[in-house]
PDB file of C-alpha atoms in Angstrom:
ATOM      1  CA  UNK A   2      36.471   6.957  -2.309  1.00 57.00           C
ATOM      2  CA  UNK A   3      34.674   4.803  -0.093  1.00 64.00           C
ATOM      3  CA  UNK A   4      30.740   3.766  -1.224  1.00 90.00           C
ATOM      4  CA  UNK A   5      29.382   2.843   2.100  1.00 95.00           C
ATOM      5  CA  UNK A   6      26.075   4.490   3.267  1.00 95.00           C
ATOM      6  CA  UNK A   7      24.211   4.633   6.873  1.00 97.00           C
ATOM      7  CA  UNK A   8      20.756   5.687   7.285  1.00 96.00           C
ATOM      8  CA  UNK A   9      19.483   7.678   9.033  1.00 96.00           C
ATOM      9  CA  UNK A  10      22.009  10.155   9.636  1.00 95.00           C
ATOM     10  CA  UNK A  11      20.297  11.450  12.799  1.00 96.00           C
ATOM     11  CA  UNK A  12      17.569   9.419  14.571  1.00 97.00           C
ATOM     12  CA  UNK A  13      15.684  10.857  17.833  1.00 97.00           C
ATOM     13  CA  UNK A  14      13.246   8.099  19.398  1.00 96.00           C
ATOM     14  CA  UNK A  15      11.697   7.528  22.514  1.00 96.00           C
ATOM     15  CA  UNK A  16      12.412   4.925  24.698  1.00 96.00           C
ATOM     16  CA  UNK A  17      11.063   1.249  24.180  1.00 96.00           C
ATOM     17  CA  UNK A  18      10.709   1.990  20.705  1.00 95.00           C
ATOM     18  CA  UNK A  19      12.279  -0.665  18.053  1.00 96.00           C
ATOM     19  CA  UNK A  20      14.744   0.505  15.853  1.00 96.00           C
ATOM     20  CA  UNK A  21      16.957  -0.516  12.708  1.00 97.00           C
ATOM     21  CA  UNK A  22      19.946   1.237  11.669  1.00 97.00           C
ATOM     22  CA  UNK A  23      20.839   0.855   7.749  1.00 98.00           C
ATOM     23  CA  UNK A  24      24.004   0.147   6.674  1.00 98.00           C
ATOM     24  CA  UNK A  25      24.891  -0.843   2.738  1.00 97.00           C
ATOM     25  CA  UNK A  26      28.250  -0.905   0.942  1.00 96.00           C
ATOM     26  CA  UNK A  27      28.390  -0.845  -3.271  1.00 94.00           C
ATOM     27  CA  UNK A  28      32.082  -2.562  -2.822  1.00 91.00           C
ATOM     28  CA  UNK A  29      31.612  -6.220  -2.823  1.00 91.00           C
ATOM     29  CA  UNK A  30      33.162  -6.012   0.478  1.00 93.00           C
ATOM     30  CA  UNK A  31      32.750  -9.425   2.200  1.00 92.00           C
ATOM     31  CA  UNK A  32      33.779  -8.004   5.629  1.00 93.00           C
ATOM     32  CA  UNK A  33      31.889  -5.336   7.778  1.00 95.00           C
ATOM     33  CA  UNK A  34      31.811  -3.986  11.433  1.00 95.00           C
ATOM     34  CA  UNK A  35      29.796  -2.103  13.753  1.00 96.00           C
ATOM     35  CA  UNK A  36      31.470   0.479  16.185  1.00 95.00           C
ATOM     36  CA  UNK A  37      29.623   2.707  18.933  1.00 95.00           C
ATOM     37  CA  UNK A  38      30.926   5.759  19.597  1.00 94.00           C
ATOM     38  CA  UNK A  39      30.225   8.279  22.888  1.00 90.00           C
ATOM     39  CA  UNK A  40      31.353  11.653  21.897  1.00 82.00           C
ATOM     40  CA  UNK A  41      35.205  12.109  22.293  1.00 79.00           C
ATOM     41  CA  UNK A  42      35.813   9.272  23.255  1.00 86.00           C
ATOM     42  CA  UNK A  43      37.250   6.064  21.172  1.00 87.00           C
ATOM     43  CA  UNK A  44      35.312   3.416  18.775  1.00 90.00           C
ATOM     44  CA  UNK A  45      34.476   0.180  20.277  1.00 91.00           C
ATOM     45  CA  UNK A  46      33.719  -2.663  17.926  1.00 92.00           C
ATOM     46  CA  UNK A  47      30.355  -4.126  19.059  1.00 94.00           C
ATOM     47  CA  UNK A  48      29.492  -6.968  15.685  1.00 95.00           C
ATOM     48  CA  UNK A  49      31.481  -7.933  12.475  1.00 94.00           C
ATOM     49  CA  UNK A  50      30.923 -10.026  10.017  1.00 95.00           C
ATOM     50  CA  UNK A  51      33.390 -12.131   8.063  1.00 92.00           C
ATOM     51  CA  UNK A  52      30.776 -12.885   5.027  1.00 93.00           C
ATOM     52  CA  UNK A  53      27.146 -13.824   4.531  1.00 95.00           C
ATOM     53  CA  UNK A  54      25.551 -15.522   7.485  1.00 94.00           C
ATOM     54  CA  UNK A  55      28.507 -14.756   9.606  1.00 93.00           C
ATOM     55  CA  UNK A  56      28.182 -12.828  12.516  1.00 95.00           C
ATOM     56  CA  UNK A  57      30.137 -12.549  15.666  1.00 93.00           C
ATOM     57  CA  UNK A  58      30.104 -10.198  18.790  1.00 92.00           C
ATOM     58  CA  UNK A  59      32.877  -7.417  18.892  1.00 89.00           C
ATOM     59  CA  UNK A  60      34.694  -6.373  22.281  1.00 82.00           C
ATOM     60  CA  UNK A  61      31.621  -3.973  23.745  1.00 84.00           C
ATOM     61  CA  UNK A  62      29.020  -6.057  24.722  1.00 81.00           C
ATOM     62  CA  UNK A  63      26.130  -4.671  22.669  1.00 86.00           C
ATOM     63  CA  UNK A  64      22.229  -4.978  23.420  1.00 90.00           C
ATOM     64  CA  UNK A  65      22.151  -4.827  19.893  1.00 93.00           C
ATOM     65  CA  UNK A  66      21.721  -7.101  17.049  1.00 94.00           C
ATOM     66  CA  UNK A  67      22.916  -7.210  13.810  1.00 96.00           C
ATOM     67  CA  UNK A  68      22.051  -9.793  10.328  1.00 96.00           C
ATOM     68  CA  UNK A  69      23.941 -10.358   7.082  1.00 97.00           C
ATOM     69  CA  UNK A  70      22.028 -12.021   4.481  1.00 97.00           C
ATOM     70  CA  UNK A  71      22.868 -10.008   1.793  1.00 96.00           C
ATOM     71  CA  UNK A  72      26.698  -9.222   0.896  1.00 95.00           C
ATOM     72  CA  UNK A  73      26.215  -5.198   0.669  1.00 96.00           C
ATOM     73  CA  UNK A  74      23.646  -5.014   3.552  1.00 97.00           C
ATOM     74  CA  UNK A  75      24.146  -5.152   7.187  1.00 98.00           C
ATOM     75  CA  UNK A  76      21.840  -3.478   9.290  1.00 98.00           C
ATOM     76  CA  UNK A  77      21.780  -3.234  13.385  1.00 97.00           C
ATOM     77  CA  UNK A  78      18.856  -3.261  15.471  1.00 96.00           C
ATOM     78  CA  UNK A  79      17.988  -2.254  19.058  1.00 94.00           C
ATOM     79  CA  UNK A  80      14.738  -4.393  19.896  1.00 94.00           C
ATOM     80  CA  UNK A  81      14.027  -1.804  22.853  1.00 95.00           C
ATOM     81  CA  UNK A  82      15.832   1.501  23.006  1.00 94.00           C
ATOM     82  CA  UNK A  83      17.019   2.622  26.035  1.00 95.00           C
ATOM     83  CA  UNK A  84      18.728   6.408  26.652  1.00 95.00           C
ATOM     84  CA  UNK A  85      21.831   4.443  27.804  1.00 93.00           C
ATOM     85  CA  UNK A  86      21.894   3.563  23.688  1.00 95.00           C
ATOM     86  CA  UNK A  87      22.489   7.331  23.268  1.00 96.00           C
ATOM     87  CA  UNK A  88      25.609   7.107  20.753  1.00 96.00           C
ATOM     88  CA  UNK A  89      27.019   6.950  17.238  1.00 96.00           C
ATOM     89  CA  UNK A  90      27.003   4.320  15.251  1.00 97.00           C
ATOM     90  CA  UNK A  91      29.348   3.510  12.944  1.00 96.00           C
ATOM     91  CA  UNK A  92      29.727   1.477   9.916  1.00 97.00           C
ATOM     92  CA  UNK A  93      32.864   0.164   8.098  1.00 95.00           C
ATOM     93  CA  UNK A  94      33.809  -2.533   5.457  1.00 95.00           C
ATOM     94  CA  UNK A  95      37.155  -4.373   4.646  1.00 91.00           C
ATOM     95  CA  UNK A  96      38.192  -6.512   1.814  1.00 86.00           C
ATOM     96  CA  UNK A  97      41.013  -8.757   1.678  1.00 76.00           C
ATOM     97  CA  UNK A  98      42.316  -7.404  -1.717  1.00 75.00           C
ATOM     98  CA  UNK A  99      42.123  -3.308  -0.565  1.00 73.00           C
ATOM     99  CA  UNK A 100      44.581  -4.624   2.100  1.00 76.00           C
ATOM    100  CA  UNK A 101      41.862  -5.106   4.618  1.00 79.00           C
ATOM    101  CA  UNK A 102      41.579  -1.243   5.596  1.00 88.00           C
ATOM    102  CA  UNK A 103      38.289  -0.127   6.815  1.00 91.00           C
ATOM    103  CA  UNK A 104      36.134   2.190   5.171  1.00 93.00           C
ATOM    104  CA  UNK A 105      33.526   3.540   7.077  1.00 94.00           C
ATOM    105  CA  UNK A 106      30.084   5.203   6.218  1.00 95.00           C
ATOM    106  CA  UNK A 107      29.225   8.758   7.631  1.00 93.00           C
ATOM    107  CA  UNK A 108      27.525   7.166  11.178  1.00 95.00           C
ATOM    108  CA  UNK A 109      24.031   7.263  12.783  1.00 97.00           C
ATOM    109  CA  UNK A 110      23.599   9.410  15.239  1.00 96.00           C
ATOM    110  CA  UNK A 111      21.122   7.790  17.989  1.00 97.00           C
ATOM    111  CA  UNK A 112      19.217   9.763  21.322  1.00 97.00           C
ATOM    112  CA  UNK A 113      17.042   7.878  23.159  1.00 96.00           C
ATOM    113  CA  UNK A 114      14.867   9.790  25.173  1.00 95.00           C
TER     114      UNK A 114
ATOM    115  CA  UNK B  23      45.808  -8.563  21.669  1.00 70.00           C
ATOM    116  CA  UNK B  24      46.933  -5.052  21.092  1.00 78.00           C
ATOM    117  CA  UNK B  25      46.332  -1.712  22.882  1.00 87.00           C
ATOM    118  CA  UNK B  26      47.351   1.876  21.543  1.00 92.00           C
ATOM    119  CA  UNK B  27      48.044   5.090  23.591  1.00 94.00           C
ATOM    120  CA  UNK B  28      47.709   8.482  22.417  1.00 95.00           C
ATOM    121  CA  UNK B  29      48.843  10.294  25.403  1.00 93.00           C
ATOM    122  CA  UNK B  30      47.694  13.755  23.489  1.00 96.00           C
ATOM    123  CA  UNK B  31      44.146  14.420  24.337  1.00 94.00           C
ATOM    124  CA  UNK B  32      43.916  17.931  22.863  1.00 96.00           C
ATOM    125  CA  UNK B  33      46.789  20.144  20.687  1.00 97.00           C
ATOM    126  CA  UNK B  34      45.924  23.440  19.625  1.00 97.00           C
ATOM    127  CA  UNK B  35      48.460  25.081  17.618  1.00 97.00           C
ATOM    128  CA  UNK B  36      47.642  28.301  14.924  1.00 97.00           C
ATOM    129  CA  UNK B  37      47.577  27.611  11.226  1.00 97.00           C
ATOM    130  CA  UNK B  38      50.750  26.970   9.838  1.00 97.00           C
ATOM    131  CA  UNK B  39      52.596  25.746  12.694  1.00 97.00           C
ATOM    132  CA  UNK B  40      53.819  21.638  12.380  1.00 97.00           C
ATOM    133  CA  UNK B  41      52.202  19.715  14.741  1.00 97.00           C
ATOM    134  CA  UNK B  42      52.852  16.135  15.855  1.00 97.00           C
ATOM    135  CA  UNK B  43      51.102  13.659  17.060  1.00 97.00           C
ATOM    136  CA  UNK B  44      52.245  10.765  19.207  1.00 96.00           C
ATOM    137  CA  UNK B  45      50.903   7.205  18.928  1.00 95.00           C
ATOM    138  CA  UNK B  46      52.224   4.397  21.436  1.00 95.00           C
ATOM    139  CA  UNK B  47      51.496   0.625  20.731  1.00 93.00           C
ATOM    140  CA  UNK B  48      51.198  -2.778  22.659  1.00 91.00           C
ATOM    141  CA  UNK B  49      50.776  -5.586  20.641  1.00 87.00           C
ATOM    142  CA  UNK B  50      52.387  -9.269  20.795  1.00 86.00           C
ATOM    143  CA  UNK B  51      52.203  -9.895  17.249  1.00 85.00           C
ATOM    144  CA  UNK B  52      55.161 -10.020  15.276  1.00 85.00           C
ATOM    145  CA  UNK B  53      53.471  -9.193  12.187  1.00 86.00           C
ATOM    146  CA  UNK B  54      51.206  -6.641  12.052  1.00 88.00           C
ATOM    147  CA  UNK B  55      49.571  -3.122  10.909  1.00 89.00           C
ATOM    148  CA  UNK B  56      48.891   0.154  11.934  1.00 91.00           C
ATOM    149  CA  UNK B  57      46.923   2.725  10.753  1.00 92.00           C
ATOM    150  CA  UNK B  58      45.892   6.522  11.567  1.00 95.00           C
ATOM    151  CA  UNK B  59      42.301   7.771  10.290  1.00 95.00           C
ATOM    152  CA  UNK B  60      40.909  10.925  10.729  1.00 96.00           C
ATOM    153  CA  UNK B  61      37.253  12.180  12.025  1.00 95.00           C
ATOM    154  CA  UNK B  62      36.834  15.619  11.124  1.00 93.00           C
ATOM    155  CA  UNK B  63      33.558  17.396  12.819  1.00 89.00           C
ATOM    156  CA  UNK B  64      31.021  15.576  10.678  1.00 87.00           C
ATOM    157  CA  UNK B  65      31.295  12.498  12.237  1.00 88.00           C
ATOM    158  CA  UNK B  66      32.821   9.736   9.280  1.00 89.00           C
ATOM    159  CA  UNK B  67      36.132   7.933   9.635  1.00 92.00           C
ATOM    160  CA  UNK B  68      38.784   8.852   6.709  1.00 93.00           C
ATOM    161  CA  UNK B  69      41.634   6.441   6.468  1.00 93.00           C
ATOM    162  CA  UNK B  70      45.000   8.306   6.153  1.00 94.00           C
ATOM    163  CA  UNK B  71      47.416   5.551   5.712  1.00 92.00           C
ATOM    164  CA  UNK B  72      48.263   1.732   6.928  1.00 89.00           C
ATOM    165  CA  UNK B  73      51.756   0.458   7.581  1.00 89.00           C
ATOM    166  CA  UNK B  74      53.593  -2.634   7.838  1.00 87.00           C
ATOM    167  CA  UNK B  75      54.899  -3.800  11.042  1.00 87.00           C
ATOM    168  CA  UNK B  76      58.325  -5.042   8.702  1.00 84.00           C
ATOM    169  CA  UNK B  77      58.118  -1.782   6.597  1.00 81.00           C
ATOM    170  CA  UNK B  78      60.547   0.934   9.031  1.00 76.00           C
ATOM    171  CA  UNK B  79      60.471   3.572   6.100  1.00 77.00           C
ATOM    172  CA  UNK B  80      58.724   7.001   6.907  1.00 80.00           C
ATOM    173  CA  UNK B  81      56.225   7.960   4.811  1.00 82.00           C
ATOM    174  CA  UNK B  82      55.417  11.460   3.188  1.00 85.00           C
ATOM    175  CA  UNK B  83      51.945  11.966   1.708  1.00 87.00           C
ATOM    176  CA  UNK B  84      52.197  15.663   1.074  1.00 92.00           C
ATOM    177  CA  UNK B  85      51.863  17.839   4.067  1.00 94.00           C
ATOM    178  CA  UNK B  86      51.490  14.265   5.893  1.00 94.00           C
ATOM    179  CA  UNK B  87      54.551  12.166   7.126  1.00 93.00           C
ATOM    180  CA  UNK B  88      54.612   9.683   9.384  1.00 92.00           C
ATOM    181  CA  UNK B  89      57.493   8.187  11.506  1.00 92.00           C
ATOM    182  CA  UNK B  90      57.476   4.602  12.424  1.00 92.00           C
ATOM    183  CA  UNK B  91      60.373   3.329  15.498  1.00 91.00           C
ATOM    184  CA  UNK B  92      59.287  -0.039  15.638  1.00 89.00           C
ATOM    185  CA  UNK B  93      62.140  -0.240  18.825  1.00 91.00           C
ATOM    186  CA  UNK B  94      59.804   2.198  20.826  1.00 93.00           C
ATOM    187  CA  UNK B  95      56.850   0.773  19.455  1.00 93.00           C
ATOM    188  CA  UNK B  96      55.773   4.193  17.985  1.00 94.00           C
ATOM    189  CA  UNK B  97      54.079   5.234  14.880  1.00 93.00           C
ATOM    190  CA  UNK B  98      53.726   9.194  15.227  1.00 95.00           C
ATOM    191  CA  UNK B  99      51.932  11.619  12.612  1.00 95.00           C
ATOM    192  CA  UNK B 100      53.289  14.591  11.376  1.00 96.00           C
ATOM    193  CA  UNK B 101      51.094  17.757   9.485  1.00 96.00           C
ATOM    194  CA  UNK B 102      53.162  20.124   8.441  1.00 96.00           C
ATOM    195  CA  UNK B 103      52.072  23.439   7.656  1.00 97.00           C
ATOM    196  CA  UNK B 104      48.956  23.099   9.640  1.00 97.00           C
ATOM    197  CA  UNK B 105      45.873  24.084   8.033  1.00 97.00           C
ATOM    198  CA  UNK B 106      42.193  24.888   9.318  1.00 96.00           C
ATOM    199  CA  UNK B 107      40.844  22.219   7.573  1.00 95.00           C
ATOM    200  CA  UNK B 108      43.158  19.822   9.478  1.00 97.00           C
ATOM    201  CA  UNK B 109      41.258  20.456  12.421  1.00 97.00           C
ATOM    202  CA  UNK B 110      39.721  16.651  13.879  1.00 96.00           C
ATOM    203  CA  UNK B 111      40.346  13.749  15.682  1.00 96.00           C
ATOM    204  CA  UNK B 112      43.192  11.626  14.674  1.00 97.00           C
ATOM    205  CA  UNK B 113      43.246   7.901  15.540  1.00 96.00           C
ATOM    206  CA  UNK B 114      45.648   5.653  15.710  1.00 94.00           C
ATOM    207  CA  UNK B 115      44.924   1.826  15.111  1.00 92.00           C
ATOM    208  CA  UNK B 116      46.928  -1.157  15.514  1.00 88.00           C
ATOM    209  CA  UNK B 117      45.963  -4.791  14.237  1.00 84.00           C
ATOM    210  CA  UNK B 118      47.436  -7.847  14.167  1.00 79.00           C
ATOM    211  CA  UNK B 119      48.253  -9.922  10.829  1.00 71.00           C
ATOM    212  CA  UNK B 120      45.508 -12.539  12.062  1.00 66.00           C
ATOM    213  CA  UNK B 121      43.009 -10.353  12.767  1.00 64.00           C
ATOM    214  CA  UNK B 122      40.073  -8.073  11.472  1.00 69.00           C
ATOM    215  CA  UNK B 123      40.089  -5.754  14.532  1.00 78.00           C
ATOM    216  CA  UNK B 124      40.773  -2.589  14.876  1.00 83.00           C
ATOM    217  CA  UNK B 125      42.006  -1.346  18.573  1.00 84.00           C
ATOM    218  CA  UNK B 126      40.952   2.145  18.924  1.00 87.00           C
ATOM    219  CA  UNK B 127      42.338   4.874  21.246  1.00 83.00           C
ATOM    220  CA  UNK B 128      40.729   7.657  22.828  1.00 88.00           C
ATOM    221  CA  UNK B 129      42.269   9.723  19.885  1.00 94.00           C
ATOM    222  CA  UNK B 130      43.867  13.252  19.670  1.00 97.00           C
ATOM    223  CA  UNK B 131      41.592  16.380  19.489  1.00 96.00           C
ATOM    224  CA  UNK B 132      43.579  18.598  16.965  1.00 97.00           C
ATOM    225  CA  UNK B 133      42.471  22.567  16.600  1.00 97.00           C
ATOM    226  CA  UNK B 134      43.844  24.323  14.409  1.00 97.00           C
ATOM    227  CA  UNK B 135      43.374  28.488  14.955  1.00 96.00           C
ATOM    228  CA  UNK B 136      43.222  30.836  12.430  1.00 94.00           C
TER     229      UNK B 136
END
């Protein structure tokens, strides 16, 4: 059973607006990711983080930014939302000792209009 | 770097029927995983199982097998008995020993009539 949360589940915001996307993990989990989603089509990892302070860009360049100061925490933020940020986000931590596979949180659903 | 293709876009089958699911793989690794994971309609990733790129022994997880021909570089999924709550969108992921990443498909739409 996997213990990783994103808020909010749905999140409907005009454009310009500034935004933060929650993600938290109860695992101890010193890795997590960020994938976007477009509906039916596949995940594309946008940031990851390897441990505190450690951040790096994923393969989908990303408007976004993302901060890990805390271990369990590691939100996402859009400074100025724009309808092309229309997706899913999703969340997902790994841990070395769980064989590294990737448990993911429930996603944020994101419209931009 | 590794790329997966899962030539399937959509199988609809009616409950009970097996169903498989094909999974293709690139990846110049010699070492290295791959894993299928599930996204039913509400949206969250569900890990179904992760495999060894020097394990070659098919798994069975219940109604779940999987079939790994590391020759053809395939990994393919197997439900049998289909049921309506199988109905999703499977993934299949590859990633080298090295790495973190996950290399996502477009997935498989599965439906599974009543």
């Amino acid at each position: 059973e996997a213990d990783i949360y994103q808020t909010p589940r749905y999140l409907v915001i005009g454009t310009g607006k500034k935004i933060t996307l929650e993600c938290s993990q109860t695992m101890g989990h010193d890795k997590m990711y960020w994938y976007q989603q477009d509906p039916g089509m596949e995940l594309h990892l946008i940031h990851y983080s390897y441990g505190v302070n450690s951040t790096e860009k994923g393969d989908l360049s990303s408007e976004s930014t993302v901060s890990r100061i805390r271990t369990e925490h590691f939100p996402l933020t859009l400074e100025s939302a724009r309808p092309s940020h229309t997706s899913q986000y999703l969340c997902a931590s790994s841990e070395l000792r769980q064989r590294n596979i990737q448990y993911f949180g429930a996603g944020t659903r994101l419209s931009v209009l | 770097a590794q790329k997966v293709t899962q030539a399937q876009t959509e199988i609809s089958v009616v409950e009970k029927e097996d169903v498989t699911l094909d999974c293709v793989y690139e990846t110049r690794d010699t070492t290295y995983y791959l894993f299928w994971y599930k996204q039913p309609p509400s949206g969250e990733l569900v890990f179904l199982i992760r495999r060894n790129s020097f394990d070659e022994q098919n798994e069975i997880s219940g109604r779940y097998s999987w079939n790994f021909q590391k020759s053809t570089s395939s990994f393919n999924f197997t439900i049998t008995a289909s049921q309506v709550v199988d109905s999703a969108v499977y993934f299949c992921a590859p990633v080298g020993q090295g790495a973190q990443k996950l290399v996502f498909g477009q997935g498989t739409r599965l439906t599974i009539n009543p």
